[in-house]
XYZ file of C-alpha atoms in Angstrom:
769
model
C 0.024 -0.553 0.180
C 1.876 3.313 -1.030
C 0.376 6.699 -1.655
C -0.402 7.737 -5.170
C 1.888 9.777 -6.444
C -0.244 11.439 -9.021
C -0.596 14.721 -7.424
C -4.079 16.873 -8.647
C -2.410 20.722 -8.801
C -3.525 23.645 -10.646
C 1.161 23.670 -10.742
C 1.067 21.670 -13.654
C -1.621 23.609 -14.982
C -0.007 26.794 -15.064
C 3.381 24.655 -16.332
C 1.043 22.854 -18.857
C -0.317 26.567 -20.545
C 2.776 28.482 -20.016
C 4.183 25.945 -22.499
C 1.101 26.381 -24.638
C 1.310 30.281 -24.513
C 5.508 29.803 -25.683
C 4.203 27.645 -28.698
C 1.019 29.399 -29.635
C 2.941 32.717 -29.342
C 5.426 31.633 -32.537
C 2.957 32.231 -35.060
C -0.589 32.301 -35.847
C -2.409 29.749 -38.594
C -5.385 27.618 -38.305
C -5.785 24.384 -36.123
C -5.894 21.863 -39.127
C -5.791 18.825 -36.235
C -6.427 17.835 -32.614
C -4.839 14.842 -32.140
C -6.181 13.156 -28.231
C -3.525 11.020 -25.951
C -3.295 9.367 -22.836
C -7.320 8.729 -22.891
C -7.989 4.321 -22.129
C -11.161 4.710 -20.448
C -12.572 8.130 -22.243
C -13.470 7.974 -25.587
C -11.906 11.070 -27.604
C -14.255 12.474 -28.870
C -15.533 13.112 -25.581
C -11.914 15.096 -24.616
C -12.582 17.260 -27.735
C -16.399 17.826 -26.306
C -15.133 19.409 -23.570
C -12.803 21.843 -26.280
C -13.532 25.735 -26.748
C -11.705 24.944 -29.896
C -11.982 22.403 -33.266
C -10.529 21.831 -35.813
C -10.642 24.485 -38.399
C -10.842 27.381 -35.750
C -7.679 29.523 -34.938
C -4.886 29.306 -32.120
C -6.691 31.479 -29.590
C -4.825 31.176 -26.525
C -7.320 32.298 -24.195
C -10.087 29.549 -25.832
C -6.828 27.109 -25.054
C -6.267 28.534 -21.425
C -10.482 27.778 -21.366
C -10.481 24.232 -22.640
C -7.675 23.477 -20.089
C -9.656 23.835 -16.957
C -12.516 22.604 -18.365
C -10.682 19.282 -18.817
C -9.402 19.867 -14.996
C -12.737 20.052 -14.268
C -14.070 17.876 -14.795
C -13.021 15.933 -12.702
C -12.236 12.773 -15.155
C -7.819 12.912 -15.505
C -5.282 13.875 -13.568
C -3.138 15.791 -15.431
C -3.383 16.950 -18.864
C -1.602 19.094 -21.534
C -2.310 21.343 -24.540
C 0.496 22.618 -27.335
C 1.094 22.943 -30.815
C 2.864 20.445 -32.774
C 2.492 22.118 -36.620
C -0.250 22.484 -37.337
C -1.549 20.242 -34.858
C -3.560 20.909 -31.931
C -1.903 18.046 -29.111
C -3.851 17.268 -26.181
C -2.242 14.429 -23.806
C -4.430 13.495 -20.803
C -3.850 11.532 -17.311
C -6.725 9.511 -16.421
C -8.214 9.420 -12.846
C -8.249 5.859 -11.921
C -11.393 4.322 -11.569
C -12.249 2.977 -7.783
C -11.604 -0.795 -7.647
C -13.781 -0.942 -3.932
C -13.110 1.067 -1.168
C -12.064 0.093 2.439
C -12.206 1.238 5.898
C -9.423 0.009 8.606
C -9.104 0.664 12.576
C -13.208 1.814 12.484
C -14.814 -0.490 15.661
C -16.735 2.242 16.870
C -18.366 4.000 14.365
C -19.881 0.673 11.698
C -18.390 0.619 8.031
C -22.431 0.879 6.898
C -22.419 4.211 8.411
C -19.211 5.325 6.937
C -20.597 3.108 3.305
C -23.384 6.111 3.999
C -21.534 8.770 4.593
C -18.533 9.212 1.890
C -19.405 10.126 -1.740
C -16.316 7.540 -3.267
C -17.847 4.487 -3.943
C -17.089 1.430 -6.123
C -16.844 2.506 -10.523
C -16.449 5.982 -9.450
C -13.511 7.827 -10.378
C -11.129 9.289 -8.495
C -10.307 12.401 -7.577
C -7.862 14.267 -4.902
C -10.715 16.472 -4.152
C -14.011 14.009 -3.319
C -10.982 12.112 -0.977
C -10.574 15.626 0.727
C -14.002 15.913 1.554
C -14.733 12.339 2.054
C -11.627 12.350 5.145
C -13.860 15.770 6.260
C -17.246 14.080 6.905
C -15.552 10.671 8.374
C -14.109 13.336 10.871
C -17.039 14.882 11.734
C -19.014 12.172 12.327
C -16.624 10.838 14.665
C -16.494 14.470 16.790
C -20.579 13.937 16.527
C -19.663 10.740 18.374
C -17.473 12.341 20.773
C -14.056 11.561 19.239
C -11.977 15.047 18.272
C -8.608 12.927 18.639
C -9.661 10.764 15.689
C -7.485 10.648 12.602
C -7.821 9.597 8.429
C -5.758 8.478 6.947
C -6.949 7.860 2.582
C -4.201 5.737 1.140
C -4.568 3.821 -3.040
C -3.371 0.425 -4.195
C -2.765 0.364 -7.567
C -4.706 -2.089 -9.853
C -3.665 -3.577 -13.604
C -5.809 -0.877 -16.273
C -5.733 1.974 -13.743
C -7.951 0.733 -11.129
C -7.539 1.142 -7.559
C -8.384 0.521 -3.708
C -9.351 3.055 -1.332
C -8.738 2.717 1.785
C -9.570 5.123 5.066
C -7.189 3.699 7.604
C -8.573 5.296 10.475
C -7.138 5.846 13.956
C -10.272 6.761 16.805
C -8.644 7.899 19.232
C -10.498 7.610 22.753
C -13.935 9.610 23.242
C -13.447 12.969 23.761
C -15.395 13.857 27.628
C -16.680 16.540 28.500
C -14.484 17.307 32.036
C -16.349 20.181 33.263
C -19.369 22.057 32.493
C -19.743 26.164 33.826
C -22.173 28.780 33.765
C -21.155 32.599 33.882
C -24.323 35.551 34.900
C -26.082 32.957 36.708
C -28.162 33.769 40.369
C -30.986 32.353 40.920
C -29.632 28.922 40.646
C -26.632 27.296 41.790
C -24.440 25.480 38.712
C -25.546 22.390 40.507
C -29.573 23.009 39.287
C -28.673 23.472 35.923
C -26.516 21.044 35.486
C -29.409 18.561 36.160
C -31.904 20.529 33.293
C -28.804 19.362 30.372
C -28.817 16.567 28.603
C -24.930 16.967 28.682
C -23.070 15.283 31.396
C -19.436 15.903 33.160
C -16.605 12.684 32.487
C -17.658 9.978 35.693
C -16.646 6.402 36.199
C -20.917 5.851 36.805
C -21.977 7.241 33.020
C -19.696 4.003 31.071
C -23.490 3.015 30.193
C -23.910 6.882 28.346
C -22.581 8.892 25.979
C -23.835 12.014 27.506
C -20.383 12.604 29.148
C -18.937 13.046 25.730
C -19.055 15.957 23.684
C -21.275 16.013 21.153
C -22.061 19.969 19.470
C -25.866 19.055 18.407
C -26.341 17.938 21.885
C -24.767 21.357 23.145
C -27.678 23.082 21.137
C -30.102 21.268 22.562
C -29.188 21.912 25.844
C -29.068 25.832 25.362
C -32.620 24.878 24.444
C -33.686 22.950 27.687
C -32.015 26.245 29.542
C -34.119 28.723 27.919
C -37.487 25.931 28.600
C -36.353 25.576 31.972
C -35.764 29.157 32.621
C -39.245 30.183 30.987
C -41.452 27.963 32.656
C -39.982 29.451 35.998
C -40.892 32.752 34.876
C -37.928 33.964 33.291
C -39.776 35.483 30.760
C -36.342 37.751 29.354
C -33.659 34.692 29.878
C -31.644 34.230 26.933
C -27.759 32.096 26.838
C -25.541 34.918 25.197
C -22.543 32.361 24.413
C -21.319 28.478 24.791
C -18.394 27.601 24.208
C -16.684 24.689 24.330
C -12.661 24.605 24.671
C -10.548 21.662 23.803
C -8.033 21.024 25.474
C -4.105 21.018 24.396
C -3.962 17.129 24.524
C -7.485 16.992 22.438
C -9.366 14.629 25.275
C -11.518 17.086 27.023
C -13.608 19.781 26.747
C -14.577 22.769 29.235
C -18.163 23.840 28.306
C -18.854 27.832 29.361
C -22.430 28.816 28.793
C -23.095 32.206 29.561
C -26.771 33.582 30.819
C -28.711 36.564 30.639
C -31.192 34.971 33.643
C -33.276 39.207 33.916
C -36.131 39.691 35.871
C -38.518 36.810 37.019
C -42.754 37.836 36.580
C -45.727 36.681 38.019
C -48.752 36.533 35.944
C -50.765 40.454 35.157
C -53.963 40.705 33.631
C -55.352 37.289 31.215
C -57.827 38.225 28.861
C -58.950 36.857 25.835
C -59.894 38.781 22.449
C -61.578 37.485 19.402
C -61.367 39.287 16.180
C -63.784 36.441 14.941
C -67.380 37.240 14.521
C -69.985 35.916 15.966
C -67.214 34.714 18.646
C -67.198 36.021 21.573
C -64.243 36.680 23.892
C -65.807 36.400 26.769
C -67.086 32.786 25.682
C -63.480 31.888 26.216
C -62.121 33.615 29.438
C -63.124 30.808 31.411
C -60.652 28.519 29.766
C -57.024 30.965 30.361
C -58.613 30.842 33.827
C -55.706 28.718 35.063
C -53.422 31.156 34.511
C -54.357 33.149 38.215
C -53.206 36.574 38.382
C -50.545 36.766 40.811
C -48.974 33.175 39.869
C -45.291 32.933 39.268
C -45.178 33.052 34.742
C -44.676 29.420 33.006
C -44.430 28.994 29.481
C -45.330 25.713 29.086
C -48.591 26.350 31.060
C -49.053 29.629 28.200
C -48.927 27.151 25.430
C -51.347 24.511 27.223
C -53.246 27.829 26.796
C -52.493 27.927 23.109
C -54.014 24.104 22.008
C -56.796 24.752 24.476
C -58.110 27.882 22.878
C -57.289 26.477 19.311
C -59.292 23.168 19.870
C -62.499 25.395 21.138
C -61.846 27.610 18.508
C -61.921 24.738 15.990
C -64.800 22.790 17.481
C -66.962 26.167 16.653
C -66.648 25.962 13.395
C -63.637 28.864 12.983
C -60.859 26.465 10.538
C -58.652 29.189 10.072
C -57.306 30.757 13.139
C -54.458 32.515 14.124
C -53.933 32.223 18.463
C -51.110 34.330 19.428
C -50.362 35.343 23.019
C -49.168 39.330 23.466
C -46.981 39.840 26.321
C -47.154 42.621 28.061
C -44.283 43.601 30.585
C -44.711 45.323 33.780
C -40.821 45.848 34.446
C -41.394 47.792 37.492
C -44.226 45.622 39.043
C -42.837 42.909 37.392
C -45.613 41.528 36.116
C -47.046 40.080 32.589
C -50.413 41.155 31.207
C -51.054 38.238 28.559
C -53.697 38.995 25.761
C -54.881 35.681 23.584
C -55.973 37.499 20.195
C -57.427 35.442 18.395
C -57.705 36.511 14.427
C -58.434 34.600 11.371
C -55.321 33.330 9.960
C -54.869 32.726 5.623
C -57.009 30.541 4.260
C -53.961 27.978 3.901
C -54.838 23.998 3.192
C -52.971 21.261 3.680
C -51.482 20.064 0.015
C -49.748 16.581 1.288
C -48.091 14.975 3.703
C -44.023 13.573 2.861
C -43.138 10.776 4.832
C -39.531 10.257 4.321
C -36.351 8.368 6.320
C -39.163 5.295 7.477
C -37.569 1.678 5.925
C -39.106 -0.452 7.832
C -42.523 1.243 9.268
C -44.845 1.341 7.260
C -46.209 5.309 5.878
C -50.043 4.541 8.022
C -48.579 3.838 11.668
C -47.025 7.540 10.729
C -49.959 8.762 9.048
C -52.132 8.494 11.478
C -50.929 9.808 14.202
C -51.117 13.507 12.455
C -53.907 15.763 13.572
C -54.416 17.248 9.597
C -54.987 15.107 6.641
C -54.601 16.660 2.986
C -57.085 18.430 2.642
C -57.446 19.951 6.169
C -57.312 23.815 7.223
C -53.903 24.130 8.254
C -53.412 24.585 11.928
C -50.357 25.188 14.084
C -50.920 24.052 16.812
C -52.309 19.996 15.557
C -48.979 20.470 13.415
C -47.700 20.843 17.357
C -49.668 17.854 18.294
C -48.605 15.329 15.330
C -44.849 16.181 16.283
C -45.838 15.291 19.829
C -47.953 11.864 18.981
C -45.251 10.538 16.761
C -42.484 11.509 19.061
C -44.170 9.386 21.686
C -44.597 6.861 19.468
C -40.474 5.827 20.613
C -40.190 4.242 17.082
C -37.889 6.457 15.968
C -34.822 8.934 16.833
C -35.813 13.016 17.406
C -38.455 12.796 14.429
C -38.657 16.305 12.787
C -42.057 17.320 11.831
C -41.646 20.864 9.955
C -44.199 22.464 7.354
C -43.112 24.263 4.546
C -44.412 26.434 1.311
C -46.308 24.289 -1.870
C -44.889 25.634 -5.105
C -47.993 24.604 -6.520
C -50.082 27.283 -5.331
C -49.628 29.901 -2.371
C -52.867 28.505 -0.269
C -51.580 25.756 -0.186
C -48.476 23.810 2.328
C -46.646 20.802 2.611
C -45.903 18.586 6.030
C -42.678 16.795 5.731
C -41.811 14.288 8.288
C -38.655 13.310 9.003
C -37.835 10.295 10.461
C -34.999 7.839 11.606
C -35.751 4.572 12.939
C -34.308 3.087 16.191
C -34.538 -0.646 17.812
C -37.710 -0.998 18.740
C -37.314 -4.601 20.398
C -36.095 -5.907 22.916
C -35.196 -9.171 25.541
C -34.490 -9.230 28.919
C -33.580 -11.298 31.218
C -33.180 -10.416 35.113
C -32.261 -12.579 38.748
C -33.815 -11.068 41.793
C -35.372 -11.949 45.063
C -38.525 -10.993 46.321
C -39.394 -10.993 50.871
C -42.721 -12.553 49.386
C -42.107 -15.265 46.626
C -37.965 -15.610 47.714
C -35.466 -15.776 44.503
C -36.746 -14.753 40.812
C -35.260 -15.742 37.359
C -37.639 -13.351 34.724
C -36.744 -14.278 31.572
C -38.705 -11.849 27.817
C -39.255 -10.341 24.834
C -40.868 -7.804 23.355
C -41.263 -5.878 20.254
C -43.537 -2.592 20.117
C -43.239 -2.452 16.020
C -44.071 -5.712 14.680
C -43.036 -5.741 10.852
C -43.475 -2.140 10.885
C -47.131 -2.057 11.468
C -47.072 -0.690 15.037
C -48.336 -4.037 16.845
C -47.228 -5.223 20.079
C -46.687 -8.239 20.885
C -44.707 -9.697 24.564
C -44.375 -12.952 26.154
C -42.762 -13.169 29.428
C -41.810 -16.343 31.816
C -41.355 -15.266 35.930
C -39.938 -18.532 37.399
C -39.300 -17.904 41.802
C -39.732 -20.500 44.342
C -43.177 -19.854 45.398
C -44.763 -18.236 41.959
C -44.448 -19.111 37.755
C -45.869 -16.850 35.743
C -46.179 -16.852 31.828
C -47.666 -14.164 29.529
C -48.478 -13.948 26.456
C -49.892 -10.490 24.730
C -50.666 -8.380 21.593
C -51.810 -5.527 20.922
C -53.021 -3.603 17.523
C -53.546 0.330 18.314
C -55.619 1.076 15.255
C -57.799 -2.173 15.007
C -59.605 -1.913 11.414
C -57.732 1.527 10.624
C -59.561 3.529 13.250
C -58.547 4.854 16.815
C -59.084 1.402 19.288
C -56.638 -0.483 20.489
C -58.068 -3.759 20.217
C -55.008 -6.787 21.925
C -56.237 -9.899 23.741
C -53.497 -11.558 26.202
C -52.793 -15.342 27.482
C -51.740 -16.347 30.848
C -51.165 -19.170 33.806
C -50.306 -18.448 37.467
C -48.857 -20.962 39.800
C -49.244 -19.021 43.004
C -48.125 -20.798 46.096
C -48.272 -18.256 48.659
C -51.146 -15.917 47.273
C -52.845 -14.536 50.584
C -51.478 -17.359 53.131
C -49.047 -19.578 52.993
C -51.579 -22.771 53.710
C -52.868 -23.577 49.784
C -51.972 -23.014 46.486
C -54.244 -21.544 43.536
C -53.278 -21.845 40.026
C -54.935 -19.095 37.394
C -55.236 -20.076 33.825
C -56.989 -18.531 31.125
C -56.865 -15.370 28.920
C -59.296 -12.059 28.220
C -60.099 -9.514 25.356
C -59.755 -6.181 25.157
C -60.594 -2.813 23.323
C -59.704 0.444 24.481
C -60.943 4.111 23.032
C -60.039 7.699 23.838
C -62.466 10.436 23.829
C -60.086 13.232 24.140
C -56.351 13.711 24.574
C -56.807 12.645 29.317
C -59.927 10.894 28.987
C -59.681 7.316 27.826
C -62.076 3.943 28.117
C -61.434 0.091 28.632
C -63.678 -2.396 27.884
C -62.199 -5.985 28.985
C -63.881 -9.768 28.721
C -61.629 -12.264 30.617
C -62.344 -16.224 30.712
C -59.402 -17.932 33.199
C -60.114 -21.299 35.658
C -58.584 -21.310 39.043
C -57.792 -23.901 41.215
C -57.009 -23.948 44.234
C -55.770 -26.663 46.982
C -52.446 -27.693 48.837
C -54.728 -27.059 51.402
C -52.539 -27.960 54.392
C -53.922 -29.950 57.132
C -55.143 -27.977 60.041
C -56.279 -24.956 57.973
C -59.307 -22.916 58.599
C -62.253 -25.039 58.060
C -63.531 -22.021 55.587
C -60.820 -22.207 53.361
C -61.098 -26.330 53.566
C -64.535 -25.635 52.313
C -63.219 -23.861 49.266
C -60.680 -26.459 47.710
C -61.896 -27.078 43.887
C -62.067 -25.618 40.489
C -64.140 -22.310 39.639
C -64.637 -21.152 36.205
C -64.417 -17.233 35.522
C -66.445 -15.215 32.903
C -66.564 -11.814 33.428
C -67.100 -8.344 31.327
C -65.295 -4.893 32.477
C -64.439 -1.327 32.326
C -62.311 0.927 33.289
C -63.233 4.539 32.904
C -59.789 7.256 32.987
C -58.948 10.643 33.462
C -55.748 11.430 32.883
C -53.759 14.773 33.625
C -50.237 13.736 35.191
C -48.104 15.223 33.262
C -46.373 11.497 32.923
C -47.924 8.342 33.436
C -44.235 6.097 33.953
C -42.951 8.905 36.697
C -45.602 11.456 37.174
C -44.113 14.982 39.093
C -47.328 17.077 38.814
C -50.883 16.816 37.762
C -53.899 13.918 38.772
C -55.751 11.116 37.643
C -59.208 9.507 38.521
C -59.839 5.950 37.877
C -63.847 4.156 37.967
C -63.913 0.671 37.206
C -66.523 -2.644 37.387
C -66.606 -5.759 36.890
C -69.656 -8.836 36.356
C -68.909 -11.857 36.435
C -72.068 -14.517 35.493
C -71.146 -14.796 31.506
C -71.560 -18.448 32.447
C -68.904 -20.176 34.506
C -69.177 -20.695 37.910
C -68.969 -17.261 39.741
C -71.570 -14.638 39.832
C -70.549 -11.083 41.343
C -70.114 -7.551 40.653
C -66.548 -5.563 41.630
C -67.162 -1.590 41.437
C -63.538 -0.073 42.559
C -62.626 3.410 41.983
C -59.101 5.362 42.546
C -58.164 8.966 42.568
C -54.329 10.363 42.810
C -52.878 14.284 42.687
C -49.198 15.303 42.378
C -47.094 17.945 43.573
C -44.128 18.860 42.405
C -42.211 20.260 46.252
C -38.568 21.545 43.856
C -37.998 23.377 41.111
C -36.181 20.788 39.430
C -39.566 17.781 40.210
C -36.867 15.907 42.725
C -39.215 15.845 45.534
C -42.424 14.698 44.711
C -45.357 14.882 46.990
C -48.323 12.376 46.032
C -51.813 11.538 47.329
C -53.666 8.397 46.027
C -56.326 6.625 47.367
C -58.497 3.814 46.476
C -60.842 1.636 47.296
C -63.025 -1.924 46.106
C -65.752 -3.840 46.980
C -67.477 -7.134 45.542
C -71.217 -7.948 45.984
C -72.201 -11.766 45.124
C -75.051 -11.947 42.711
C -78.052 -14.583 43.672
C -77.321 -15.181 47.209
C -73.996 -17.221 46.053
C -70.830 -16.602 48.320
C -67.764 -15.049 47.422
C -64.701 -17.460 47.020
C -60.917 -16.790 48.821
C -59.126 -15.738 45.260
C -61.602 -13.155 44.587
C -61.391 -11.231 47.951
C -59.735 -8.058 49.114
C -56.911 -8.220 51.474
C -53.900 -5.118 52.884
C -50.339 -6.154 52.816
C -46.900 -5.309 51.142
C -47.510 -3.758 48.334
C -51.066 -2.716 49.106
C -50.172 -1.659 52.756
C -46.102 -2.008 53.835
C -45.371 -2.291 57.294
C -47.642 -5.674 57.522
C -47.175 -8.975 55.793
C -48.819 -9.915 52.852
C -52.271 -10.708 53.298
C -51.939 -8.739 57.090
C -54.607 -7.049 57.534
C -57.705 -9.125 57.475
C -60.512 -11.090 58.548
C -59.121 -13.969 60.677
C -60.035 -17.848 61.588
C -60.166 -17.269 65.431
C -58.081 -21.023 66.022
C -56.030 -21.126 62.555
C -54.997 -17.439 62.351
C -55.736 -18.062 58.419
C -56.082 -14.344 56.641
C -59.949 -15.268 54.457
C -60.195 -12.090 52.961
C -63.084 -9.350 53.002
C -65.966 -8.065 50.825
C -64.239 -4.835 50.371
C -60.825 -2.897 51.104
C -60.288 0.582 50.822
C -56.198 2.466 51.078
C -55.493 5.699 51.449
C -51.429 6.931 50.661
C -48.889 10.002 51.213
C -45.561 9.358 49.538
C -42.632 11.763 49.632
C -40.642 11.190 46.815
C -36.649 12.754 47.737
C -33.781 13.203 46.175
C -30.372 11.257 48.390
C -27.877 13.494 47.147
C -26.771 10.503 44.795
C -26.315 11.963 40.639
C -29.735 10.945 38.526
C -27.350 8.164 36.936
C -27.343 5.701 39.714
C -30.915 5.639 39.978
C -31.947 5.899 43.478
C -34.093 7.697 44.972
C -35.448 8.206 48.735
C -39.285 7.904 49.610
C -41.160 8.561 53.399
C -44.697 7.369 53.738
C -47.537 6.756 55.676
C -50.094 4.118 54.482
C -53.689 3.797 55.580
C -55.752 1.252 55.270
C -58.643 -1.263 55.971
C -60.540 -4.310 55.089
C -64.296 -5.273 55.122
C -65.847 -7.662 56.991
C -65.942 -11.424 55.285
C -69.407 -12.454 56.841
C -71.660 -12.862 53.903
C -68.821 -14.749 51.938
C -68.059 -17.531 53.773
C -70.596 -20.874 53.384
C -73.825 -20.484 55.750
C -73.109 -24.022 56.952
C -70.214 -23.492 58.389
C -70.507 -21.729 62.345
C -69.413 -17.631 61.708
C -69.819 -15.581 64.844
C -67.120 -15.272 67.063
C -64.792 -17.955 65.346
C -63.737 -14.664 63.161
C -61.684 -12.124 63.808
C -63.157 -8.871 61.631
C -62.852 -5.475 62.032
C -63.715 -2.404 60.271
C -61.140 -0.668 61.935
C -58.327 1.615 60.643
C -55.042 0.577 59.760
C -52.031 2.884 59.506
C -48.024 2.778 59.252
C -45.704 4.801 58.639
C -42.000 4.717 57.281
C -39.134 4.996 54.692
C -37.513 3.395 51.777
C -35.198 3.187 48.712
C -35.385 2.670 44.962
C -32.796 2.012 42.878
C -33.464 1.712 39.125
C -30.314 -0.988 38.709
C -29.494 -2.502 35.476
C -30.843 -5.546 36.852
C -34.408 -4.066 37.540
C -35.999 -1.860 40.098
C -34.908 -2.504 44.032
C -36.981 -1.502 46.186
C -36.441 -1.738 50.134
C -39.432 -0.544 52.568
C -39.220 0.234 56.454
C -42.890 0.578 57.271
C -44.092 0.750 61.259
C -47.325 0.059 62.103
C -49.299 2.583 63.860
C -52.895 1.522 64.289
C -53.557 -1.936 63.992
C -55.222 -5.064 65.614
C -53.770 -7.543 67.450
C -54.211 -10.248 64.897
C -52.460 -8.139 62.131
C -49.309 -9.954 60.656
C -46.965 -7.199 60.915
C -43.655 -6.971 58.458
C -41.457 -3.821 58.931
C -38.545 -4.847 56.282
C -39.758 -6.047 52.617
C -36.975 -6.527 49.960
C -37.656 -6.799 46.612
C -35.386 -7.332 44.078
C -35.414 -7.727 39.762
C -39.070 -7.012 39.122
C -41.833 -5.335 40.077
C -44.791 -7.554 41.966
């Protein structure tokens, strides 16, 4: 392997031109013949076609010069010489070689297929030094975006017969260029540690070996500027701006030092909030209640203002106004540090959606993306609906940073084209976990899921959990848009063998499946319907167990239909920090099978952010359930309610329950109710550790079991039962470890009955139970 010796330089062209000029200056005359030499692949007539002179033309210095430059500009030749030989014009060329193949050596952190997409030179293309230099720069840019600023690229040629070459890019990747320090200037209201938590870019730490956020990426830094702006605007600093963001590379090219210079400005509160309408037959007073959330005196919040714009847009659209422009006008009172907001509703230009172009999706079907749009071809264009479409496509979690924009159409001034540029990412997942629970013992958990099956958006999953006291297998399938309608339809199959259940004196095995369908009334209100068919066998009843449990032995069949209505205004369903939810559900059994009952459940919860960064969160929740037999039948033990464990910390699983006076076995009640107050607190550890503390107070009670047990068995003093409230307080730690979540709880009962079973320490490792 050696360096190509035929270097393309303009000096060669200049020498050739001087020689030609000397020859042409000798005498005038006419070009009798043009002789082309040195060409192997390029036809002589093709070479002549680039010349500015032809046979029969007079010798002309300026045209000869122009011809020389035109031949070099083709990129086909490494060297060109034009000179006069008598009455002939001799054109001698040295052709650039043809690339046989392009190879990459030394790349370990960037895949070859990524590099092949980046370079312009391909097999069977013509080699030029200019293109090679451009490709070297593109490769270096790719490595810099991957945080490797010390990377070097050396292009080399291997000459082959017939003027062919192999082009090899020898790459020395170097170490990743990490961010050593992030600093802020002029930040008075928030300290550096607070602002570092806002950024996606992180400082290099040993525990970030699983993340690339501590490597320098200029695009990520630009994104961080926007995150800072949103953070300050959300906290009332309406004049905030990032003056500059400077990244300095250390002399050894291994570390970056990033400095953000800020101009925080003043913090504002809401002043007067009004609505103005320029639309006929639409009075501003009708819309004024929609802005009531912006209370005068509260801190200004740009996110909240954007939500009001969305509300107004939807409300105006529902009244039949397709072309509207709603812009919040901010009127600053700098002395009083308040902002008056005027939502000015005007008629917008009549612009329609001409078409929606989707680009970049290789596996995902177009319709999977298109159905998330709140706009279709022919609709009146609406900026708020375009923003919502962008959010919905992002929430699919099928793509990396999807970009949804609109551009003017080139066919008509009243048309716009919506473009969705996406880059697909992996949507499949395999999981394997080992764990331990103080309830069911050691466990092995294996699972597989695919959230975008064959690019259709369908979801399939399979999971198996094997533990000492419990075995569970689940299979699931969901079609999120059944028959191309916004209705999610799915089915599940399951089998659960639980030898611990509510007590340790019997085992229960359930096998069955369900069919479900859910739909949304709007962005916040959803409805789920589910039909369940399962068979449960209660057996292995231990000798000496309660007579009330002994009579439960046998097999039952459940055929039920249920529904759940959910109104959810939480900011996140996974880790909420603000908002609330309301849930109401019912289940009716008796559509065949052996069980006949009606279950009713209701729940609510609310969340309060106690710190601006969301590290301190207070949650309050309550839940109540009841079951009533139909036709005088009894409620079997596997359908009754028990409290303890996750549902009531400080007590064993089924620790709160009516009990057999003699055996002490839990029998369950026909209703229960719980209430929980919990504060999630930071422990001073880096967020990457995924460790968070919590303080909690649980209260609950279980109803009596009199109407559930068989009337043939004496009750009365033989059952200990009380609906008196129980309560516990405590603290815990949650760690989102690489092997799964680990929960440690210490709960102490402060209100209990003498026959309740307590458990102060609880540990779950590897899986949620």
